[in-house]
Short mmCIF file of C-alpha atoms and ligand atoms in Angstrom, two decimals:
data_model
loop_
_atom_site.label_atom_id
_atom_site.label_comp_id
_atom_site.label_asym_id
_atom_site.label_seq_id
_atom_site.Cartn_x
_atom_site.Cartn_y
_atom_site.Cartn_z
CA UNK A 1 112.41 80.53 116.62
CA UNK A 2 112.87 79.44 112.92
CA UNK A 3 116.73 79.34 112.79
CA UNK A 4 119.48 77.93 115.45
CA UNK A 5 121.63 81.27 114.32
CA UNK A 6 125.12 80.38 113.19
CA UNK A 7 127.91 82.45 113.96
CA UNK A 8 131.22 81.75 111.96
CA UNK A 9 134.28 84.21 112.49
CA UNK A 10 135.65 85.39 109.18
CA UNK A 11 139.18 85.61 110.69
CA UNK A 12 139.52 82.37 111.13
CA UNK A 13 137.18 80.69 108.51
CA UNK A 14 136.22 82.62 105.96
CA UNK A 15 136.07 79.89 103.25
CA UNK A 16 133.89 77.73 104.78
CA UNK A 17 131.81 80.61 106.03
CA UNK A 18 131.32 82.41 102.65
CA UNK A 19 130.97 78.79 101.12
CA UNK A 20 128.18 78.38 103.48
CA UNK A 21 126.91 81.69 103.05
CA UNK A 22 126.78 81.44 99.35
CA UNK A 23 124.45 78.59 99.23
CA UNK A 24 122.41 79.91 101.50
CA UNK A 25 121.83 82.94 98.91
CA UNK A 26 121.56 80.86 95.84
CA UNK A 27 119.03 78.67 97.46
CA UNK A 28 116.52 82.03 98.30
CA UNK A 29 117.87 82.23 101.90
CA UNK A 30 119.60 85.31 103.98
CA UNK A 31 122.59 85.82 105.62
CA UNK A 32 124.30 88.77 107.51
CA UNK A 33 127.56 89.48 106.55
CA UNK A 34 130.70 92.46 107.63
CA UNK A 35 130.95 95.13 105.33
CA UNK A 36 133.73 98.03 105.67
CA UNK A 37 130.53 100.67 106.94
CA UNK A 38 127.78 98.48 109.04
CA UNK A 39 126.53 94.96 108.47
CA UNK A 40 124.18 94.01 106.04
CA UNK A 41 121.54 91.30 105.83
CA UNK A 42 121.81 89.97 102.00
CA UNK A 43 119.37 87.77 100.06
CA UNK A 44 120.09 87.37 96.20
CA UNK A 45 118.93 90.69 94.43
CA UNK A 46 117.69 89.44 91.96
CA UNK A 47 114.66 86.79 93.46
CA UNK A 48 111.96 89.19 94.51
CA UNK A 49 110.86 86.23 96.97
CA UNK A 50 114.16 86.02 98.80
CA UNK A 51 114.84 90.10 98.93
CA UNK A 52 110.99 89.93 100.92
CA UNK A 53 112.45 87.75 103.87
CA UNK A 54 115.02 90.81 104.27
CA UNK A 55 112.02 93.50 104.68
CA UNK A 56 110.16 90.12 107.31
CA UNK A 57 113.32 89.60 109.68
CA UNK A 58 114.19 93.45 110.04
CA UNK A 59 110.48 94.30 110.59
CA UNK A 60 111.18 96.79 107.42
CA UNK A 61 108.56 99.11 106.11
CA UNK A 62 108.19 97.90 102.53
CA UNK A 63 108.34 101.39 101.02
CA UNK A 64 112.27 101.77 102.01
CA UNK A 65 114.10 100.34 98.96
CA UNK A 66 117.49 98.22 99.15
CA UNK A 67 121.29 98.57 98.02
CA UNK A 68 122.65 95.96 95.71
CA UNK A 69 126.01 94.83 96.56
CA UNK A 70 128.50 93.96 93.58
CA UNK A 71 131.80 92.14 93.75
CA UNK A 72 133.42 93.49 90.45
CA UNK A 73 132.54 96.95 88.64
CA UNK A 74 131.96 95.53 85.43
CA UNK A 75 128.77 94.02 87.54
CA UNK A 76 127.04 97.38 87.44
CA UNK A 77 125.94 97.12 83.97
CA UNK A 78 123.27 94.25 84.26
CA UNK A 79 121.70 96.53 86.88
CA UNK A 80 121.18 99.87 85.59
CA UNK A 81 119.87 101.14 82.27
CA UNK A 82 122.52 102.53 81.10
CA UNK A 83 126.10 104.08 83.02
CA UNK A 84 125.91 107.22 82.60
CA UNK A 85 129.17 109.27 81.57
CA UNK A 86 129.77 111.12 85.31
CA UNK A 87 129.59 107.98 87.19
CA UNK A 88 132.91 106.61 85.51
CA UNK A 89 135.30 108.98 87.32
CA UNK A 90 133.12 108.06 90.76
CA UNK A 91 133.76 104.41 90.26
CA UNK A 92 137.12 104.15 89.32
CA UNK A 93 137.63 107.10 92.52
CA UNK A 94 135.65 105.52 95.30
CA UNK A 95 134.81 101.79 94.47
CA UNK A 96 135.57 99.85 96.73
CA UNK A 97 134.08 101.43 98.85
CA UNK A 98 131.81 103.50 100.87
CA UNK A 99 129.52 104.77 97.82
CA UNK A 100 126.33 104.37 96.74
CA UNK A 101 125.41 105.24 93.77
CA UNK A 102 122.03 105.84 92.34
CA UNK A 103 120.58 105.22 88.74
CA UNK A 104 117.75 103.82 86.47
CA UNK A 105 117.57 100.65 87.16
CA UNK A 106 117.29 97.94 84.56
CA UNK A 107 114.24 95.16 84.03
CA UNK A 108 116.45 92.27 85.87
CA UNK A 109 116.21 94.51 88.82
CA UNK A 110 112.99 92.99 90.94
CA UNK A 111 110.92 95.82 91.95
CA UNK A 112 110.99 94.49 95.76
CA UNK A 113 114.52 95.65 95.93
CA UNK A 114 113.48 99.14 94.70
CA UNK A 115 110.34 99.05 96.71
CA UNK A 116 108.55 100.10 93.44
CA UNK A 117 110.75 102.93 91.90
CA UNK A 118 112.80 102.49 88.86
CA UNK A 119 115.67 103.65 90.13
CA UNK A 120 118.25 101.33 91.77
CA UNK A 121 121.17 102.13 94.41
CA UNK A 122 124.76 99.85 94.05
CA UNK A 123 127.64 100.13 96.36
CA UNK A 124 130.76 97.83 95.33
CA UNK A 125 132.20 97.30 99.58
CA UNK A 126 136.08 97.13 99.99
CA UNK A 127 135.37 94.32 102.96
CA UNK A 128 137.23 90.83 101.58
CA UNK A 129 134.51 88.87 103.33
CA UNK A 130 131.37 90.77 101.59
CA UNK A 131 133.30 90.72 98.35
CA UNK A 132 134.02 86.80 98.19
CA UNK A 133 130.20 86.26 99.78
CA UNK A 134 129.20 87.94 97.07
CA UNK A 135 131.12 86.61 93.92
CA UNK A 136 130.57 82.91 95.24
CA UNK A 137 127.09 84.10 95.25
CA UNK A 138 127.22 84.43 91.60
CA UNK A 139 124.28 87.19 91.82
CA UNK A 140 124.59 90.50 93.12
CA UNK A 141 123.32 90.85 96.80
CA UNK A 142 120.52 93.15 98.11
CA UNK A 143 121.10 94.25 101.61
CA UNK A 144 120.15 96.65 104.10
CA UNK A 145 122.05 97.24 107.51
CA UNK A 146 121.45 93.72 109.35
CA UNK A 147 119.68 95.62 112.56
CA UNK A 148 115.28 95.55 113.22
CA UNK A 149 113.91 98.36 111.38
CA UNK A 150 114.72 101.51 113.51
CA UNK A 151 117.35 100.56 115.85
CA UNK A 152 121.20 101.56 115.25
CA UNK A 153 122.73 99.71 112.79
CA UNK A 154 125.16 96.96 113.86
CA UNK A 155 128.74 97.48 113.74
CA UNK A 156 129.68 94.16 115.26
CA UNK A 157 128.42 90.32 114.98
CA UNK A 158 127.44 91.06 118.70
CA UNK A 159 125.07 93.26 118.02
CA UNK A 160 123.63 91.56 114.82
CA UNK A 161 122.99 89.05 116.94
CA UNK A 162 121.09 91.28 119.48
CA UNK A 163 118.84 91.40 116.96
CA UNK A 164 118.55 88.31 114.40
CA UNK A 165 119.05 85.75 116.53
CA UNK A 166 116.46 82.92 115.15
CA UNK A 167 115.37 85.19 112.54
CA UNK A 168 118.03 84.10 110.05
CA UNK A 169 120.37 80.73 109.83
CA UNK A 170 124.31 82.29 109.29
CA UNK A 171 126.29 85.79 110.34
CA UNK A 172 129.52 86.31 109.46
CA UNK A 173 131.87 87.24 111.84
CA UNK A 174 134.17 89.82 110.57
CA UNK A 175 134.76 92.10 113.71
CA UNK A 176 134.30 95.37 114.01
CA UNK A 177 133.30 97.72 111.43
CA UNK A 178 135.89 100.23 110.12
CA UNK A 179 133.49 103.26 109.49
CA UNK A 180 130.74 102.46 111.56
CA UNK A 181 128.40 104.28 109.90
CA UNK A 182 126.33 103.54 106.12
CA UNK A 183 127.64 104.57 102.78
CA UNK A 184 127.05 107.68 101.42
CA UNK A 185 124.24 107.76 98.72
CA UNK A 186 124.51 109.73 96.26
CA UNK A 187 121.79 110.09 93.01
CA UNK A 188 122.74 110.18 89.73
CA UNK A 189 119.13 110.92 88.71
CA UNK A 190 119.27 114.66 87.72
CA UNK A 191 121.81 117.71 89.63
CA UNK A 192 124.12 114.58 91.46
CA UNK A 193 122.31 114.83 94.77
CA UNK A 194 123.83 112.97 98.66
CA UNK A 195 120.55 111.37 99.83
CA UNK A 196 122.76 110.06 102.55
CA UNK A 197 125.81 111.63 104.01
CA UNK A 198 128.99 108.80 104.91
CA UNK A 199 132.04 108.50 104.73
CA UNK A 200 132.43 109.95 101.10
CA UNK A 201 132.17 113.52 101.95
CA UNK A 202 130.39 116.45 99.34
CA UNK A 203 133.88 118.10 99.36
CA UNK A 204 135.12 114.63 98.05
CA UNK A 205 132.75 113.98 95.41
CA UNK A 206 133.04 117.45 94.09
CA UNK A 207 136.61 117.10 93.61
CA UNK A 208 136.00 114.51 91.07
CA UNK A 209 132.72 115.98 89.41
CA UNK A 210 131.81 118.90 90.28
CA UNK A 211 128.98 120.49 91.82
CA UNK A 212 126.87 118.28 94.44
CA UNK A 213 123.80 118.90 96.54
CA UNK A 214 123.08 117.98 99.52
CA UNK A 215 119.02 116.46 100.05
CA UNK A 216 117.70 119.16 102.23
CA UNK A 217 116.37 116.04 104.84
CA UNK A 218 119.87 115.57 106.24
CA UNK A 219 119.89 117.42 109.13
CA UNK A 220 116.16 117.79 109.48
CA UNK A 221 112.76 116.10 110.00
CA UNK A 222 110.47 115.99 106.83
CA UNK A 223 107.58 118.62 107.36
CA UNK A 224 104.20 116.88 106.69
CA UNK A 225 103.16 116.09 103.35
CA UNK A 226 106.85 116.86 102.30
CA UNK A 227 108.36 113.65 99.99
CA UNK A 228 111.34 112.10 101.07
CA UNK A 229 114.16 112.10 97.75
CA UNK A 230 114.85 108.61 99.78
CA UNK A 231 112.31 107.12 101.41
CA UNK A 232 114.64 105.53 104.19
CA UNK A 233 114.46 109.12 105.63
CA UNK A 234 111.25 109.43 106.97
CA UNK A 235 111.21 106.94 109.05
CA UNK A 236 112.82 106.64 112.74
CA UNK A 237 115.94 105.80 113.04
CA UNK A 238 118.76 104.09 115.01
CA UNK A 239 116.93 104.59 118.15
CA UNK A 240 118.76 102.99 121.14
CA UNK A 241 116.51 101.59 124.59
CA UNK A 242 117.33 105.20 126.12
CA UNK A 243 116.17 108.46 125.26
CA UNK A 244 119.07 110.30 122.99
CA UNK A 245 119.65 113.96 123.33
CA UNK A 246 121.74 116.27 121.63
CA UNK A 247 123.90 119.19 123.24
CA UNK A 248 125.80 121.50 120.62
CA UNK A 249 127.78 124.83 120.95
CA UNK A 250 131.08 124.92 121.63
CA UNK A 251 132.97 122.45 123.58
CA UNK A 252 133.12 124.54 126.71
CA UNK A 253 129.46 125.72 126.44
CA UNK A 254 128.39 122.08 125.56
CA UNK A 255 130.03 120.51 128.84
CA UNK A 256 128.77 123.43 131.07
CA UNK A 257 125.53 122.51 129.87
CA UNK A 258 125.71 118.48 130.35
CA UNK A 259 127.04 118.81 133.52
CA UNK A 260 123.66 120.81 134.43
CA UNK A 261 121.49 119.09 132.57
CA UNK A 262 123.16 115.87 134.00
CA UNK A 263 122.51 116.61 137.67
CA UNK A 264 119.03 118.10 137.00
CA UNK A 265 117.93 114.20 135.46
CA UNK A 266 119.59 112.61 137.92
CA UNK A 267 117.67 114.25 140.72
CA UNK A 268 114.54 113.35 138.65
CA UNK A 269 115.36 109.74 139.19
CA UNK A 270 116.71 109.02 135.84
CA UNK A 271 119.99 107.01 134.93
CA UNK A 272 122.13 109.28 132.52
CA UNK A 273 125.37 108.64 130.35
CA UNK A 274 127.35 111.18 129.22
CA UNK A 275 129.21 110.82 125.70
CA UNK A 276 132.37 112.87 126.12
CA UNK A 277 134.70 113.92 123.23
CA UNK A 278 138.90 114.34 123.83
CA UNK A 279 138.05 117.60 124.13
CA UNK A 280 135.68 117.87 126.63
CA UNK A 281 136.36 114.95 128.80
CA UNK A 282 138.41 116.74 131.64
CA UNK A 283 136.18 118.42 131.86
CA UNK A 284 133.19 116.31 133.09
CA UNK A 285 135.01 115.00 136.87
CA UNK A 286 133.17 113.22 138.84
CA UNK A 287 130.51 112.61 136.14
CA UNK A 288 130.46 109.20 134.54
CA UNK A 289 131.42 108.91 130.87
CA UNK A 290 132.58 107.37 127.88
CA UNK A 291 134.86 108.53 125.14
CA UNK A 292 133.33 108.62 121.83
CA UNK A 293 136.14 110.75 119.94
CA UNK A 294 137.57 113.86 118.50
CA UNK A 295 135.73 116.50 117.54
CA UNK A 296 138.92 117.18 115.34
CA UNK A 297 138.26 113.77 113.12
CA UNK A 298 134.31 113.30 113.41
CA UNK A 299 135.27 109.75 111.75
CA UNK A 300 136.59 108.39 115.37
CA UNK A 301 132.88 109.31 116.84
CA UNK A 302 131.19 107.91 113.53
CA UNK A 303 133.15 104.77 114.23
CA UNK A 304 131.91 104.69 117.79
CA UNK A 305 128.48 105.62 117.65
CA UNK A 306 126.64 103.19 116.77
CA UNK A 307 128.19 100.87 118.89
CA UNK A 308 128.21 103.31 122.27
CA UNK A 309 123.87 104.41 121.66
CA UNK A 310 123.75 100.48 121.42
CA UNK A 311 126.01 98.93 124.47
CA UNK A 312 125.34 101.91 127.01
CA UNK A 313 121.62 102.65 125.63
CA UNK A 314 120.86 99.33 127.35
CA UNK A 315 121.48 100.28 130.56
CA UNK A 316 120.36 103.98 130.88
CA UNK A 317 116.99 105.78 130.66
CA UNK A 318 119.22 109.05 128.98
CA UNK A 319 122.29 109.87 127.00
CA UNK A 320 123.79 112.82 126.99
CA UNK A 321 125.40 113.49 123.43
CA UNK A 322 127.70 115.96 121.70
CA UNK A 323 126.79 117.57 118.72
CA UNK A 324 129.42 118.82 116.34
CA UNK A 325 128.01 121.40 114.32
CA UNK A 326 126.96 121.21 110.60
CA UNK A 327 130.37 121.25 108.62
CA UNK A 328 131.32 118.87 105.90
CA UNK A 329 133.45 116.53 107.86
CA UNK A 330 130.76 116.33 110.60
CA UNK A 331 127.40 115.74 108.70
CA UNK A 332 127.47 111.93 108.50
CA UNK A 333 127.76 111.62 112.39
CA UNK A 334 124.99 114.48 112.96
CA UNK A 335 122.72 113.36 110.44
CA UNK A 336 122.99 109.79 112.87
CA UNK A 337 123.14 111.16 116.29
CA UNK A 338 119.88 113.88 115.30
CA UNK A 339 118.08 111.21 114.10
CA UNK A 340 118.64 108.65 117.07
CA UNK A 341 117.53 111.54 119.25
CA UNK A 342 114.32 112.12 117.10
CA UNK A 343 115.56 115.52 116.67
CA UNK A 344 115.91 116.47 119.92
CA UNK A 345 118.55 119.39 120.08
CA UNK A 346 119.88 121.80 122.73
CA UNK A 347 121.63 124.85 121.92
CA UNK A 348 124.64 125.09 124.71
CA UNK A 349 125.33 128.61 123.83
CA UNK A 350 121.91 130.12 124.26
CA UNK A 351 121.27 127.57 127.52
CA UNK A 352 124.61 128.72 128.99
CA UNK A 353 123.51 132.50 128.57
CA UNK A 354 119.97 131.57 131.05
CA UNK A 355 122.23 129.64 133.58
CA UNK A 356 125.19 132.45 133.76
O1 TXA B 1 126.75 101.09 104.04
C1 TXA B 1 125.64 100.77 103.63
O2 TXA B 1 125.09 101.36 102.70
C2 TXA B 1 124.96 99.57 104.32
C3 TXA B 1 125.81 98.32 104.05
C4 TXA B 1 125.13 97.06 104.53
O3 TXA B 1 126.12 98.24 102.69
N1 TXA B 1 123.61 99.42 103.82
C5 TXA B 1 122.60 100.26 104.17
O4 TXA B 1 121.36 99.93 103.67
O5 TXA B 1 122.75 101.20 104.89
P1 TXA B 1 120.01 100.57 104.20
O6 TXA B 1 118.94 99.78 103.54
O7 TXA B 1 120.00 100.56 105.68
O8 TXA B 1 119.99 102.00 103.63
C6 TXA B 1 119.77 102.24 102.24
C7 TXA B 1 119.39 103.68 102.03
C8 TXA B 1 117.99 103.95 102.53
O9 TXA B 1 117.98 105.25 103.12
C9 TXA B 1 117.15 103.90 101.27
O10 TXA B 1 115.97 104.65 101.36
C10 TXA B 1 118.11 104.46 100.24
O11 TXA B 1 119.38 103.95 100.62
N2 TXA B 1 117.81 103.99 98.87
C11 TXA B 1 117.97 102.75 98.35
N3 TXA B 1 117.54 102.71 97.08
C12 TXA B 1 117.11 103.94 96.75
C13 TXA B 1 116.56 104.54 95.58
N4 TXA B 1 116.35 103.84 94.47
N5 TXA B 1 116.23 105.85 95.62
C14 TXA B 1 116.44 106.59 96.76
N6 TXA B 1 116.96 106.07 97.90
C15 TXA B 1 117.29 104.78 97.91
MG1 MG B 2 119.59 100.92 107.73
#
């Protein structure tokens, strides 16, 4: 181990911690810190040398560029090009917060954070802690989500933890993560395009200018020899220990199904949890399992699922999960859950229809 990992809780000292924290950065070191969507790990953004320990701890494919984290708008300037004109309304809308915004990037920009391209994505985060680590800091602060390269992000200092510990020196402790899933990322490079969908929804963004797409990757695999528009995509993804599989339809198809398909594993010798949802749970008695959400605000099972495939992917071999369609309000969480199951969907309706 090259670190005794330090945990300090935000809570109850943030000024020593982000004191602490700062130096670390300035002198070329990382440290994991709470942001308002997942943890990050953060090295300064602007030392190529220091952003490569990020890619080292997290086991990172070196292809999959960063974010940069700012603590003050007028930050974004040093780091891009040029603003362009349509970005203004986004910022002043949705900074702090969520939002990631991609543009050209300018020279200070090391190309380790873009992983080569000349494009750079910045998110400003709402989290206090984040913000002072990153204005003591004095430089802005390239991180990805503080978890080894494929597994679910973290949403806790537990879970960073889990997997950092001895990799890097300091985590902040600020609790638990409000979203619980990333930022959405959205490119400024041509038609405004969500690379990644978050909290920020397509029906939000369009409010303030106009028409988005949506990268056609979100709810599916990249076919072979097809490019990712952001090269985090192609890669696996918040896989927990257990084997992650998704059941959609609708809620009285999808807990017909889990109860069969739950009894079917188990008689194969496997250990299965069930993910319920308010609206399916009485429905599943007798069968173990934990609440996720409401299908009715998809952000209560985005701020639980990283945490649940984590905790009870531990101790299972399966996990039984509900999809919840492809609307708007639902494609951050499904984009998450279908990747964490590789992809691997059932349709309740039609499997209903064989067992009927
Ligand atoms: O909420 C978040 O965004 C969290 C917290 C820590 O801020 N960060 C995060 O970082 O999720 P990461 O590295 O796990 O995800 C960054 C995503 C990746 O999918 C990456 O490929 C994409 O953003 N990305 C970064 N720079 C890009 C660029 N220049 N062009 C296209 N995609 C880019
Ligand atoms: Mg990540």
């Amino acid at each position: 181990m090259e670190f005794e990992t330090k945990v300090i809780s935000a809570d109850r000292q943030e000024e020593a911690g982000t004191t602490l924290g700062a130096s670390i950065i300035r002198s070329g070191g990382i440290v994991a810190f709470p942001t308002e969507t997942v943890y990050g790990l953060g090295a300064n953004g602007l030392d190529g040398e220091a952003v490569n320990k990020i890619f080292e701890a997290k086991g990172r494919p070196n292809d999959n560029p960063l974010i940069l984290h700012i603590s003050k708008k007028s930050d974004l300037k040093k780091l891009w090009a040029h603003v362009p004109d349509r970005a203004i309304p986004l910022i002043e809308t949705f900074w702090p917060g969520p939002l990631t915004l991609i543009f050209h990037k300018a020279d200070i920009v090391p190309y380790e954070v873009t992983a080569g391209l000349d494009t750079v994505a910045v998110r400003m985060p709402s989290d206090k802690t984040a913000r002072l680590l990153i204005s003591k800091s004095g430089v802005p602060i390239a991180a990805p989500s503080a978890n080894r390269s494929g597994k679910p992000s973290p949403t806790s200092a537990e879970h960073v933890l889990e997997d950092m510990d001895g990799k890097i020196p300091l985590i902040l402790d600020g609790g638990r993560c409000k979203y619980g899933v990333e930022s959405t990322v959205l490119s400024l490079i041509g038609e405004p395009t969500i690379l990644r969908p978050g909290a920020i929804t397509r029906e939000m963004l369009e409010a303030v200018i106009g028409p988005v797409r949506l990268a056609p990757s979100i709810l599916k695999p990249l076919r072979e020899g097809e490019v990712a528009a952001s090269p985090g995509m192609k890669y696996k993804h918040y896989a927990p220990d257990a084997q992650v599989v998704v059941i959609d339809g609708t809620p009285e198809n999808i807990s017909r199904c889990v109860i069969s398909l739950y009894y079917e594993k188990v008689e194969s010798g496997l250990s299965v949890e069930v993910l319920s949802t308010r609206q399916t749970r009485s429905r599943y008695r007798g069968i173990p399992n934990t609440l996720i959400g409401d299908r009715e605000n998809p952000e209560t099972m985005c701020a639980n699922l990283f945490r649940l495939l984590r905790e009870i992917g531990a101790d299972c071999d399966m996990i039984l999960a509900e999809g919840i369609g492809t609307s708007e309000e639902g494609l951050a969480y499904m984009n998450r859950l279908l990747r964490a199951a590789g992809f691997e969907r059932i349709d309740a309706d039609e499997y209903v229809k064989k067992i009927d």
